[in-house]
PDB file of C-alpha atoms in Angstrom:
ATOM      1  CA  MET A  23     -36.061   8.316  -2.302  1.00  0.00           C
ATOM      2  CA  SER A  24     -35.193   7.044   0.674  1.00  0.00           C
ATOM      3  CA  ALA A  25     -31.550   8.681   2.058  1.00  0.00           C
ATOM      4  CA  ARG A  26     -28.422   6.208   1.278  1.00  0.00           C
ATOM      5  CA  ILE A  27     -27.017   3.902   3.806  1.00  0.00           C
ATOM      6  CA  ASP A  28     -23.097   4.775   5.303  1.00  0.00           C
ATOM      7  CA  ARG A  29     -22.344   0.999   5.223  1.00  0.00           C
ATOM      8  CA  ARG A  30     -19.273   1.972   7.454  1.00  0.00           C
ATOM      9  CA  ALA A  31     -20.826   3.610  10.319  1.00  0.00           C
ATOM     10  CA  VAL A  32     -24.304   1.026  10.483  1.00  0.00           C
ATOM     11  CA  VAL A  33     -20.637  -1.669  10.794  1.00  0.00           C
ATOM     12  CA  SER A  34     -18.719   0.171  13.133  1.00  0.00           C
ATOM     13  CA  ARG A  35     -21.841   0.538  15.286  1.00  0.00           C
ATOM     14  CA  HIS A  36     -21.045  -3.385  16.678  1.00  0.00           C
ATOM     15  CA  ASP A  37     -17.620  -3.102  17.026  1.00  0.00           C
ATOM     16  CA  PRO A  38     -16.622  -5.020  19.987  1.00  0.00           C
ATOM     17  CA  ARG A  39     -14.456  -2.398  22.529  1.00  0.00           C
ATOM     18  CA  LEU A  40     -12.974  -4.459  25.317  1.00  0.00           C
ATOM     19  CA  THR A  41     -10.958  -3.564  28.090  1.00  0.00           C
ATOM     20  CA  TRP A  42      -9.084  -5.007  31.061  1.00  0.00           C
ATOM     21  CA  ALA A  43     -12.457  -5.629  33.298  1.00  0.00           C
ATOM     22  CA  ASP A  44     -13.961  -7.883  30.690  1.00  0.00           C
ATOM     23  CA  ASP A  45     -13.695 -11.452  30.305  1.00  0.00           C
ATOM     24  CA  ALA A  46     -13.481 -12.162  26.641  1.00  0.00           C
ATOM     25  CA  ILE A  47     -11.231 -12.618  23.816  1.00  0.00           C
ATOM     26  CA  LEU A  48     -11.307 -11.237  19.771  1.00  0.00           C
ATOM     27  CA  SER A  49      -9.481 -12.735  16.899  1.00  0.00           C
ATOM     28  CA  VAL A  50      -9.127 -11.606  13.845  1.00  0.00           C
ATOM     29  CA  GLY A  51      -8.790 -15.243  11.034  1.00  0.00           C
ATOM     30  CA  ASN A  52     -10.470 -15.828   7.938  1.00  0.00           C
ATOM     31  CA  GLY A  53     -11.966 -19.173   8.457  1.00  0.00           C
ATOM     32  CA  ARG A  54      -9.438 -21.460   7.838  1.00  0.00           C
ATOM     33  CA  PHE A  55      -6.946 -19.617  10.452  1.00  0.00           C
ATOM     34  CA  ALA A  56      -7.399 -17.632  13.468  1.00  0.00           C
ATOM     35  CA  VAL A  57      -5.654 -16.667  16.274  1.00  0.00           C
ATOM     36  CA  GLY A  58      -7.063 -15.261  19.606  1.00  0.00           C
ATOM     37  CA  VAL A  59      -5.586 -12.356  20.876  1.00  0.00           C
ATOM     38  CA  ASP A  60      -5.555 -11.508  25.406  1.00  0.00           C
ATOM     39  CA  ARG A  61      -5.637  -7.396  25.865  1.00  0.00           C
ATOM     40  CA  THR A  62      -1.879  -6.981  24.163  1.00  0.00           C
ATOM     41  CA  GLY A  63      -3.035  -8.234  21.172  1.00  0.00           C
ATOM     42  CA  THR A  64      -0.238 -10.931  21.794  1.00  0.00           C
ATOM     43  CA  GLN A  65      -0.717 -14.253  24.108  1.00  0.00           C
ATOM     44  CA  THR A  66       1.431 -13.743  26.979  1.00  0.00           C
ATOM     45  CA  PHE A  67      -0.756 -14.194  29.086  1.00  0.00           C
ATOM     46  CA  ALA A  68      -1.615 -17.664  27.681  1.00  0.00           C
ATOM     47  CA  GLY A  69       1.073 -20.397  27.935  1.00  0.00           C
ATOM     48  CA  PRO A  70       3.662 -21.713  30.252  1.00  0.00           C
ATOM     49  CA  GLY A  71       2.266 -21.364  33.966  1.00  0.00           C
ATOM     50  CA  SER A  72      -1.464 -20.197  32.504  1.00  0.00           C
ATOM     51  CA  ASP A  73      -4.445 -21.595  33.207  1.00  0.00           C
ATOM     52  CA  GLU A  74      -5.529 -19.695  29.881  1.00  0.00           C
ATOM     53  CA  GLU A  75      -6.742 -22.173  27.166  1.00  0.00           C
ATOM     54  CA  ARG A  76      -8.456 -20.595  24.573  1.00  0.00           C
ATOM     55  CA  LEU A  77      -5.371 -18.314  22.899  1.00  0.00           C
ATOM     56  CA  ASN A  78      -4.637 -20.300  20.612  1.00  0.00           C
ATOM     57  CA  THR A  79      -3.452 -20.021  16.882  1.00  0.00           C
ATOM     58  CA  LEU A  80      -5.757 -22.713  14.878  1.00  0.00           C
ATOM     59  CA  ALA A  81      -5.512 -23.083  10.967  1.00  0.00           C
ATOM     60  CA  GLU A  82      -7.660 -26.143   9.386  1.00  0.00           C
ATOM     61  CA  TRP A  83      -4.608 -28.707   8.333  1.00  0.00           C
ATOM     62  CA  GLY A  84      -2.910 -28.469  12.410  1.00  0.00           C
ATOM     63  CA  TRP A  85      -3.926 -32.007  13.310  1.00  0.00           C
ATOM     64  CA  HIS A  86      -1.489 -34.293  15.499  1.00  0.00           C
ATOM     65  CA  THR A  87      -2.252 -37.515  15.869  1.00  0.00           C
ATOM     66  CA  MET A  88       0.408 -39.279  19.321  1.00  0.00           C
ATOM     67  CA  PRO A  89       2.417 -41.699  18.651  1.00  0.00           C
ATOM     68  CA  GLY A  90       2.371 -45.146  18.605  1.00  0.00           C
ATOM     69  CA  GLU A  91      -0.272 -48.136  17.409  1.00  0.00           C
ATOM     70  CA  PRO A  92      -4.090 -47.457  18.785  1.00  0.00           C
ATOM     71  CA  PRO A  93      -4.714 -50.201  21.431  1.00  0.00           C
ATOM     72  CA  ALA A  94      -7.145 -51.788  19.155  1.00  0.00           C
ATOM     73  CA  PRO A  95      -8.732 -51.808  15.499  1.00  0.00           C
ATOM     74  CA  TRP A  96     -11.079 -49.142  14.594  1.00  0.00           C
ATOM     75  CA  GLU A  97     -13.519 -51.649  13.377  1.00  0.00           C
ATOM     76  CA  SER A  98     -13.404 -53.151  16.356  1.00  0.00           C
ATOM     77  CA  LEU A  99     -15.020 -51.162  18.030  1.00  0.00           C
ATOM     78  CA  LEU A 100     -17.851 -49.861  15.741  1.00  0.00           C
ATOM     79  CA  ARG A 101     -21.672 -50.214  16.749  1.00  0.00           C
ATOM     80  CA  SER A 102     -24.736 -50.410  14.316  1.00  0.00           C
ATOM     81  CA  TYR A 103     -27.203 -48.040  15.165  1.00  0.00           C
ATOM     82  CA  SER A 104     -30.348 -47.671  12.990  1.00  0.00           C
ATOM     83  CA  SER A 105     -31.619 -44.466  11.015  1.00  0.00           C
ATOM     84  CA  PRO A 106     -34.282 -43.239   8.883  1.00  0.00           C
ATOM     85  CA  ARG A 107     -31.919 -44.520   5.629  1.00  0.00           C
ATOM     86  CA  GLY A 108     -31.123 -47.768   7.219  1.00  0.00           C
ATOM     87  CA  PRO A 109     -27.956 -48.582   9.442  1.00  0.00           C
ATOM     88  CA  VAL A 110     -25.502 -46.816  10.201  1.00  0.00           C
ATOM     89  CA  PRO A 111     -21.806 -47.481  12.414  1.00  0.00           C
ATOM     90  CA  TYR A 112     -21.121 -45.276  15.231  1.00  0.00           C
ATOM     91  CA  LEU A 113     -17.722 -45.514  17.250  1.00  0.00           C
ATOM     92  CA  ASP A 114     -19.186 -47.224  20.547  1.00  0.00           C
ATOM     93  CA  LEU A 115     -18.334 -46.227  24.089  1.00  0.00           C
ATOM     94  CA  PRO A 116     -19.252 -48.533  25.747  1.00  0.00           C
ATOM     95  CA  GLU A 117     -17.672 -47.092  29.626  1.00  0.00           C
ATOM     96  CA  GLY A 118     -19.622 -43.876  28.940  1.00  0.00           C
ATOM     97  CA  THR A 119     -17.716 -40.130  27.523  1.00  0.00           C
ATOM     98  CA  GLU A 120     -16.290 -40.367  31.374  1.00  0.00           C
ATOM     99  CA  SER A 121     -14.281 -43.187  31.822  1.00  0.00           C
ATOM    100  CA  PRO A 122     -13.617 -45.152  28.349  1.00  0.00           C
ATOM    101  CA  SER A 123     -11.795 -48.253  27.299  1.00  0.00           C
ATOM    102  CA  PRO A 124      -8.531 -47.707  26.127  1.00  0.00           C
ATOM    103  CA  ALA A 125      -9.438 -48.074  22.322  1.00  0.00           C
ATOM    104  CA  ALA A 126     -11.968 -45.442  22.739  1.00  0.00           C
ATOM    105  CA  ALA A 127     -10.418 -43.075  24.924  1.00  0.00           C
ATOM    106  CA  TRP A 128      -6.969 -43.520  21.741  1.00  0.00           C
ATOM    107  CA  TYR A 129      -9.472 -42.636  18.981  1.00  0.00           C
ATOM    108  CA  ARG A 130     -11.830 -39.733  20.472  1.00  0.00           C
ATOM    109  CA  GLU A 131      -8.553 -37.918  20.945  1.00  0.00           C
ATOM    110  CA  ASN A 132      -6.670 -38.497  18.254  1.00  0.00           C
ATOM    111  CA  PRO A 133      -6.112 -36.441  16.125  1.00  0.00           C
ATOM    112  CA  HIS A 134      -6.908 -33.375  17.785  1.00  0.00           C
ATOM    113  CA  LYS A 135      -5.941 -29.924  16.875  1.00  0.00           C
ATOM    114  CA  VAL A 136      -2.522 -28.168  17.625  1.00  0.00           C
ATOM    115  CA  SER A 137      -1.900 -24.415  18.756  1.00  0.00           C
ATOM    116  CA  LEU A 138       1.156 -23.975  16.310  1.00  0.00           C
ATOM    117  CA  LEU A 139       2.551 -21.229  18.239  1.00  0.00           C
ATOM    118  CA  ARG A 140       2.287 -18.738  20.990  1.00  0.00           C
ATOM    119  CA  PHE A 141       3.247 -15.234  20.051  1.00  0.00           C
ATOM    120  CA  ALA A 142       3.793 -13.172  23.517  1.00  0.00           C
ATOM    121  CA  LEU A 143       5.717 -10.049  24.751  1.00  0.00           C
ATOM    122  CA  VAL A 144       8.793  -9.849  26.321  1.00  0.00           C
ATOM    123  CA  ASP A 145      11.061  -7.972  28.539  1.00  0.00           C
ATOM    124  CA  ARG A 146      13.667  -6.697  25.786  1.00  0.00           C
ATOM    125  CA  ASP A 147      16.539  -7.112  28.209  1.00  0.00           C
ATOM    126  CA  GLY A 148      16.097 -10.319  30.791  1.00  0.00           C
ATOM    127  CA  GLY A 149      13.586 -11.839  28.353  1.00  0.00           C
ATOM    128  CA  ALA A 150      10.628 -12.598  30.911  1.00  0.00           C
ATOM    129  CA  ARG A 151       7.109 -11.947  29.489  1.00  0.00           C
ATOM    130  CA  PRO A 152       5.267  -9.121  31.249  1.00  0.00           C
ATOM    131  CA  SER A 153       3.714  -9.649  34.621  1.00  0.00           C
ATOM    132  CA  ALA A 154      -0.512  -8.800  35.188  1.00  0.00           C
ATOM    133  CA  ALA A 155       0.984  -6.071  37.389  1.00  0.00           C
ATOM    134  CA  GLU A 156       2.998  -4.132  34.928  1.00  0.00           C
ATOM    135  CA  ILE A 157       0.526  -4.254  32.198  1.00  0.00           C
ATOM    136  CA  THR A 158      -2.143  -1.176  32.773  1.00  0.00           C
ATOM    137  CA  GLY A 159      -4.874   0.996  30.942  1.00  0.00           C
ATOM    138  CA  ALA A 160      -5.489  -1.837  28.773  1.00  0.00           C
ATOM    139  CA  THR A 161      -8.128  -0.936  25.616  1.00  0.00           C
ATOM    140  CA  GLN A 162      -8.997  -2.692  23.148  1.00  0.00           C
ATOM    141  CA  HIS A 163     -10.422  -2.167  19.207  1.00  0.00           C
ATOM    142  CA  LEU A 164     -12.036  -4.852  17.119  1.00  0.00           C
ATOM    143  CA  ASP A 165     -12.888  -2.509  13.656  1.00  0.00           C
ATOM    144  CA  LEU A 166     -15.063  -4.404  12.311  1.00  0.00           C
ATOM    145  CA  TRP A 167     -14.478  -2.821   8.833  1.00  0.00           C
ATOM    146  CA  SER A 168     -11.009  -3.654   8.104  1.00  0.00           C
ATOM    147  CA  GLY A 169     -10.473  -6.584  10.249  1.00  0.00           C
ATOM    148  CA  THR A 170      -7.950  -5.647  12.472  1.00  0.00           C
ATOM    149  CA  ILE A 171      -7.111  -5.493  16.520  1.00  0.00           C
ATOM    150  CA  ARG A 172      -5.414  -2.197  17.594  1.00  0.00           C
ATOM    151  CA  SER A 173      -4.158  -2.968  21.919  1.00  0.00           C
ATOM    152  CA  SER A 174      -3.160  -0.305  23.337  1.00  0.00           C
ATOM    153  CA  PHE A 175      -1.510  -0.416  27.182  1.00  0.00           C
ATOM    154  CA  ARG A 176       1.025   0.838  28.969  1.00  0.00           C
ATOM    155  CA  TYR A 177       4.113  -1.302  30.356  1.00  0.00           C
ATOM    156  CA  ARG A 178       5.362   0.472  33.187  1.00  0.00           C
ATOM    157  CA  GLY A 179       4.666   3.138  32.447  1.00  0.00           C
ATOM    158  CA  ARG A 180       5.306   3.410  28.615  1.00  0.00           C
ATOM    159  CA  ALA A 181       2.729   3.520  26.267  1.00  0.00           C
ATOM    160  CA  CYS A 182       2.207   0.500  23.504  1.00  0.00           C
ATOM    161  CA  THR A 183       0.314  -0.197  21.402  1.00  0.00           C
ATOM    162  CA  VAL A 184      -0.313  -3.249  19.653  1.00  0.00           C
ATOM    163  CA  ILE A 185      -1.987  -3.767  15.425  1.00  0.00           C
ATOM    164  CA  THR A 186      -3.222  -7.358  15.157  1.00  0.00           C
ATOM    165  CA  SER A 187      -4.109  -8.642  11.250  1.00  0.00           C
ATOM    166  CA  ALA A 188      -4.986 -12.135   9.556  1.00  0.00           C
ATOM    167  CA  ASP A 189      -4.266 -12.431   6.240  1.00  0.00           C
ATOM    168  CA  PRO A 190      -8.140 -13.261   4.231  1.00  0.00           C
ATOM    169  CA  GLU A 191      -6.293 -16.276   1.933  1.00  0.00           C
ATOM    170  CA  ARG A 192      -2.992 -17.141   3.763  1.00  0.00           C
ATOM    171  CA  ASP A 193      -2.119 -19.141   6.996  1.00  0.00           C
ATOM    172  CA  ALA A 194      -0.189 -15.844   8.515  1.00  0.00           C
ATOM    173  CA  ILE A 195      -0.775 -13.501  10.715  1.00  0.00           C
ATOM    174  CA  ALA A 196       0.507  -9.808  10.294  1.00  0.00           C
ATOM    175  CA  LEU A 197       1.847  -7.713  13.900  1.00  0.00           C
ATOM    176  CA  ARG A 198       2.859  -3.639  14.114  1.00  0.00           C
ATOM    177  CA  VAL A 199       4.346  -3.851  17.998  1.00  0.00           C
ATOM    178  CA  GLU A 200       5.146  -0.205  19.385  1.00  0.00           C
ATOM    179  CA  ALA A 201       6.319  -1.504  23.089  1.00  0.00           C
ATOM    180  CA  PRO A 202       9.446   0.581  24.589  1.00  0.00           C
ATOM    181  CA  GLY A 203      11.362  -2.155  25.908  1.00  0.00           C
ATOM    182  CA  LEU A 204       9.241  -5.222  24.935  1.00  0.00           C
ATOM    183  CA  ASP A 205      10.439  -7.499  22.080  1.00  0.00           C
ATOM    184  CA  LEU A 206       8.051  -9.972  20.240  1.00  0.00           C
ATOM    185  CA  ALA A 207       8.811 -13.884  20.722  1.00  0.00           C
ATOM    186  CA  LEU A 208       7.483 -17.070  19.241  1.00  0.00           C
ATOM    187  CA  SER A 209       7.071 -20.183  21.457  1.00  0.00           C
ATOM    188  CA  PHE A 210       5.720 -23.967  20.210  1.00  0.00           C
ATOM    189  CA  PRO A 211       3.536 -26.056  22.110  1.00  0.00           C
ATOM    190  CA  TYR A 212       3.827 -29.655  21.975  1.00  0.00           C
ATOM    191  CA  GLY A 213      -0.249 -31.369  20.711  1.00  0.00           C
ATOM    192  CA  SER A 214      -2.657 -31.939  23.998  1.00  0.00           C
ATOM    193  CA  THR A 215      -5.040 -34.735  24.223  1.00  0.00           C
ATOM    194  CA  GLY A 216      -7.134 -32.387  26.830  1.00  0.00           C
ATOM    195  CA  TRP A 217     -10.722 -31.691  25.889  1.00  0.00           C
ATOM    196  CA  GLU A 218     -10.542 -28.108  25.806  1.00  0.00           C
ATOM    197  CA  ARG A 219      -6.550 -27.776  25.335  1.00  0.00           C
ATOM    198  CA  ALA A 220      -4.616 -27.350  22.735  1.00  0.00           C
ATOM    199  CA  ALA A 221      -1.288 -27.227  23.675  1.00  0.00           C
ATOM    200  CA  SER A 222       1.427 -28.798  25.908  1.00  0.00           C
ATOM    201  CA  TRP A 223       4.028 -27.800  27.759  1.00  0.00           C
ATOM    202  CA  GLU A 224       5.401 -30.978  29.713  1.00  0.00           C
ATOM    203  CA  GLU A 225       6.971 -32.850  26.694  1.00  0.00           C
ATOM    204  CA  PRO A 226      10.043 -30.619  25.570  1.00  0.00           C
ATOM    205  CA  ASP A 227      11.468 -33.282  24.213  1.00  0.00           C
ATOM    206  CA  ALA A 228       8.071 -34.901  22.007  1.00  0.00           C
ATOM    207  CA  HIS A 229       8.536 -32.190  19.564  1.00  0.00           C
ATOM    208  CA  SER A 230      12.078 -30.486  17.919  1.00  0.00           C
ATOM    209  CA  THR A 231      12.464 -26.067  16.381  1.00  0.00           C
ATOM    210  CA  ARG A 232      14.463 -25.079  14.610  1.00  0.00           C
ATOM    211  CA  CYS A 233      15.255 -21.848  13.524  1.00  0.00           C
ATOM    212  CA  GLU A 234      17.534 -21.286  10.410  1.00  0.00           C
ATOM    213  CA  GLY A 235      17.054 -17.379   9.488  1.00  0.00           C
ATOM    214  CA  GLY A 236      13.271 -16.489   8.622  1.00  0.00           C
ATOM    215  CA  ARG A 237      12.180 -19.559   8.648  1.00  0.00           C
ATOM    216  CA  ILE A 238      11.344 -21.799  11.547  1.00  0.00           C
ATOM    217  CA  ARG A 239      10.475 -25.521  11.059  1.00  0.00           C
ATOM    218  CA  ARG A 240       8.363 -27.617  13.388  1.00  0.00           C
ATOM    219  CA  ARG A 241       7.989 -31.121  13.875  1.00  0.00           C
ATOM    220  CA  LEU A 242       5.424 -32.880  16.011  1.00  0.00           C
ATOM    221  CA  ASP A 243       5.240 -36.355  14.953  1.00  0.00           C
ATOM    222  CA  ASP A 244       3.115 -36.783  12.036  1.00  0.00           C
ATOM    223  CA  LEU A 245       2.605 -32.808  11.433  1.00  0.00           C
ATOM    224  CA  VAL A 246       5.451 -31.443  10.077  1.00  0.00           C
ATOM    225  CA  TYR A 247       4.742 -27.221   9.107  1.00  0.00           C
ATOM    226  CA  ASP A 248       7.614 -23.983   8.862  1.00  0.00           C
ATOM    227  CA  VAL A 249       6.698 -21.064  10.139  1.00  0.00           C
ATOM    228  CA  LEU A 250       7.493 -17.576   7.693  1.00  0.00           C
ATOM    229  CA  VAL A 251       9.359 -14.451   9.576  1.00  0.00           C
ATOM    230  CA  HIS A 252       9.051 -11.466   8.071  1.00  0.00           C
ATOM    231  CA  GLY A 253      10.060  -7.485   9.253  1.00  0.00           C
ATOM    232  CA  ALA A 254      11.957  -8.897  12.064  1.00  0.00           C
ATOM    233  CA  THR A 255      15.608 -10.812  12.945  1.00  0.00           C
ATOM    234  CA  ALA A 256      14.510 -14.760  13.669  1.00  0.00           C
ATOM    235  CA  GLU A 257      16.638 -15.620  16.810  1.00  0.00           C
ATOM    236  CA  GLN A 258      16.320 -18.694  18.564  1.00  0.00           C
ATOM    237  CA  THR A 259      16.747 -18.012  22.739  1.00  0.00           C
ATOM    238  CA  ASP A 260      15.969 -21.929  23.448  1.00  0.00           C
ATOM    239  CA  ALA A 261      14.759 -25.127  22.697  1.00  0.00           C
ATOM    240  CA  HIS A 262      11.194 -23.967  21.609  1.00  0.00           C
ATOM    241  CA  GLU A 263      11.255 -20.037  21.456  1.00  0.00           C
ATOM    242  CA  VAL A 264      12.143 -17.726  18.827  1.00  0.00           C
ATOM    243  CA  ARG A 265      12.651 -13.885  19.760  1.00  0.00           C
ATOM    244  CA  LEU A 266      12.088 -11.612  17.149  1.00  0.00           C
ATOM    245  CA  ARG A 267      14.278  -8.288  16.693  1.00  0.00           C
ATOM    246  CA  ALA A 268      13.089  -5.218  14.892  1.00  0.00           C
ATOM    247  CA  SER A 269      15.166  -4.970  11.667  1.00  0.00           C
ATOM    248  CA  GLY A 270      14.322  -1.466  11.406  1.00  0.00           C
ATOM    249  CA  THR A 271      14.840   1.385  13.661  1.00  0.00           C
ATOM    250  CA  GLY A 272      10.768   0.476  16.007  1.00  0.00           C
ATOM    251  CA  ASP A 273      10.846  -0.735  19.186  1.00  0.00           C
ATOM    252  CA  ALA A 274      10.224  -4.463  18.266  1.00  0.00           C
ATOM    253  CA  ALA A 275       8.054  -5.771  15.800  1.00  0.00           C
ATOM    254  CA  GLY A 276       7.330  -9.043  14.082  1.00  0.00           C
ATOM    255  CA  THR A 277       4.929 -10.434  10.904  1.00  0.00           C
ATOM    256  CA  PRO A 278       4.692 -14.146  12.253  1.00  0.00           C
ATOM    257  CA  GLY A 279       3.136 -15.548   9.124  1.00  0.00           C
ATOM    258  CA  THR A 280       1.930 -19.483  10.545  1.00  0.00           C
ATOM    259  CA  GLU A 281       2.194 -21.596   6.506  1.00  0.00           C
ATOM    260  CA  ARG A 282       2.998 -24.520   5.406  1.00  0.00           C
ATOM    261  CA  PRO A 283       6.263 -25.372   3.133  1.00  0.00           C
ATOM    262  CA  HIS A 284       6.114 -23.427   0.012  1.00  0.00           C
ATOM    263  CA  ARG A 285       4.203 -20.588   0.884  1.00  0.00           C
ATOM    264  CA  SER A 286       5.796 -16.991   2.125  1.00  0.00           C
ATOM    265  CA  GLY A 287       4.349 -13.192   2.542  1.00  0.00           C
ATOM    266  CA  SER A 288       4.915  -9.986   5.036  1.00  0.00           C
ATOM    267  CA  GLY A 289       3.306  -7.527   6.953  1.00  0.00           C
ATOM    268  CA  SER A 290       2.645  -4.819   5.342  1.00  0.00           C
ATOM    269  CA  PRO A 291       0.861  -6.820   2.644  1.00  0.00           C
ATOM    270  CA  HIS A 292      -1.132  -8.931   4.766  1.00  0.00           C
ATOM    271  CA  ARG A 293      -2.082  -6.113   6.759  1.00  0.00           C
ATOM    272  CA  ALA A 294      -3.376  -3.928   3.258  1.00  0.00           C
ATOM    273  CA  THR A 295      -5.285  -7.664   1.918  1.00  0.00           C
ATOM    274  CA  ALA A 296      -7.109  -8.222   5.022  1.00  0.00           C
ATOM    275  CA  CYS A 297      -8.059  -4.222   5.592  1.00  0.00           C
ATOM    276  CA  SER A 298      -8.911  -4.298   1.352  1.00  0.00           C
ATOM    277  CA  THR A 299     -10.902  -7.964   1.658  1.00  0.00           C
ATOM    278  CA  TRP A 300     -13.048  -6.937   4.560  1.00  0.00           C
ATOM    279  CA  CYS A 301     -13.735  -3.473   3.235  1.00  0.00           C
ATOM    280  CA  SER A 302     -14.792  -4.924   0.087  1.00  0.00           C
ATOM    281  CA  SER A 303     -17.090  -7.743   2.169  1.00  0.00           C
ATOM    282  CA  TRP A 304     -19.104  -4.542   4.308  1.00  0.00           C
ATOM    283  CA  CYS A 305     -19.485  -1.975   1.023  1.00  0.00           C
ATOM    284  CA  PRO A 306     -19.666  -3.678  -2.293  1.00  0.00           C
ATOM    285  CA  ALA A 307     -18.838  -2.611  -5.792  1.00  0.00           C
ATOM    286  CA  ARG A 308     -22.015  -0.836  -6.186  1.00  0.00           C
ATOM    287  CA  CYS A 309     -22.100   1.657  -3.001  1.00  0.00           C
ATOM    288  CA  PRO A 310     -20.606   4.089  -3.515  1.00  0.00           C
ATOM    289  CA  PRO A 311     -16.194   3.146  -2.092  1.00  0.00           C
ATOM    290  CA  SER A 312     -15.549   4.541   1.351  1.00  0.00           C
ATOM    291  CA  PRO A 313     -12.344   5.165   3.018  1.00  0.00           C
ATOM    292  CA  CYS A 314     -10.400   2.047   4.041  1.00  0.00           C
ATOM    293  CA  PRO A 315      -6.908   2.667   5.575  1.00  0.00           C
ATOM    294  CA  ALA A 316      -5.533   0.310   6.859  1.00  0.00           C
ATOM    295  CA  ALA A 317      -4.624   0.216  11.035  1.00  0.00           C
ATOM    296  CA  PRO A 318      -3.802   3.739  11.888  1.00  0.00           C
ATOM    297  CA  ARG A 319       0.261   3.799  12.701  1.00  0.00           C
ATOM    298  CA  ALA A 320      -0.120   4.469  16.510  1.00  0.00           C
ATOM    299  CA  PRO A 321       2.384   7.843  17.497  1.00  0.00           C
ATOM    300  CA  ARG A 322       5.777   6.223  19.078  1.00  0.00           C
ATOM    301  CA  ALA A 323       6.181   6.658  22.845  1.00  0.00           C
ATOM    302  CA  PRO A 324       8.092   9.008  23.845  1.00  0.00           C
TER     303      PRO A 324
END
């Protein structure tokens, strides 16, 4: 009789482990909703003034169309191409992809995916995000068994830990932030027609952000959605920025859930559900149970 497989050991040997020197992005999600994070477990090193375009918060429903009518009817740009099943109409780009006509460019660019929010660490006193020089000793571990990312680093010499996970069913993320001297801030961009960009920070007057307690209302032309915040107090600090402050005694905490209206959730249940779902995926009911704790609580920095 063959020996029983230790499924957790088999899965865990493939866990990604990164340091500051690795040019890679880890992400969590559920197939319909996903977020990418930097070495802090947040999106601190993205957004205004950054060339990083891989850190986004995306959902399958998060599409945006620039205001205004298209320059020409869709049907006027269609061209028939032969196929084994007969002629098929396709959008034609007679000038090529490098310099399409205004009408062809409009349909290529619209609708486009939008990064729904950016969650970043900011200095508690001044509100500025940390510089790369202030973050040292960064290590990151994606625990495939529980679907959580644990990021450890030092900010101005003080130990910090961020746990990031995504709900397996809802469009929501859970964050546990233990970072002395840092708060969590949400910032909201406009849509971009750039080929590799999902956010634009240059049009603050083209969209609106309104914080109403634990609900943040967003409007970008034809895209309207709410962001629900649990486990932290939300305070609007700029036209498109909301600061999250810990509700309890922790140094910083926040569990932003990016969701369509009339859906809700909270941080701990999201994290626990993600853990149990991933554990069940790796180890079906017919297998012997394996311990599947949520991401372990990090020791509080002195």
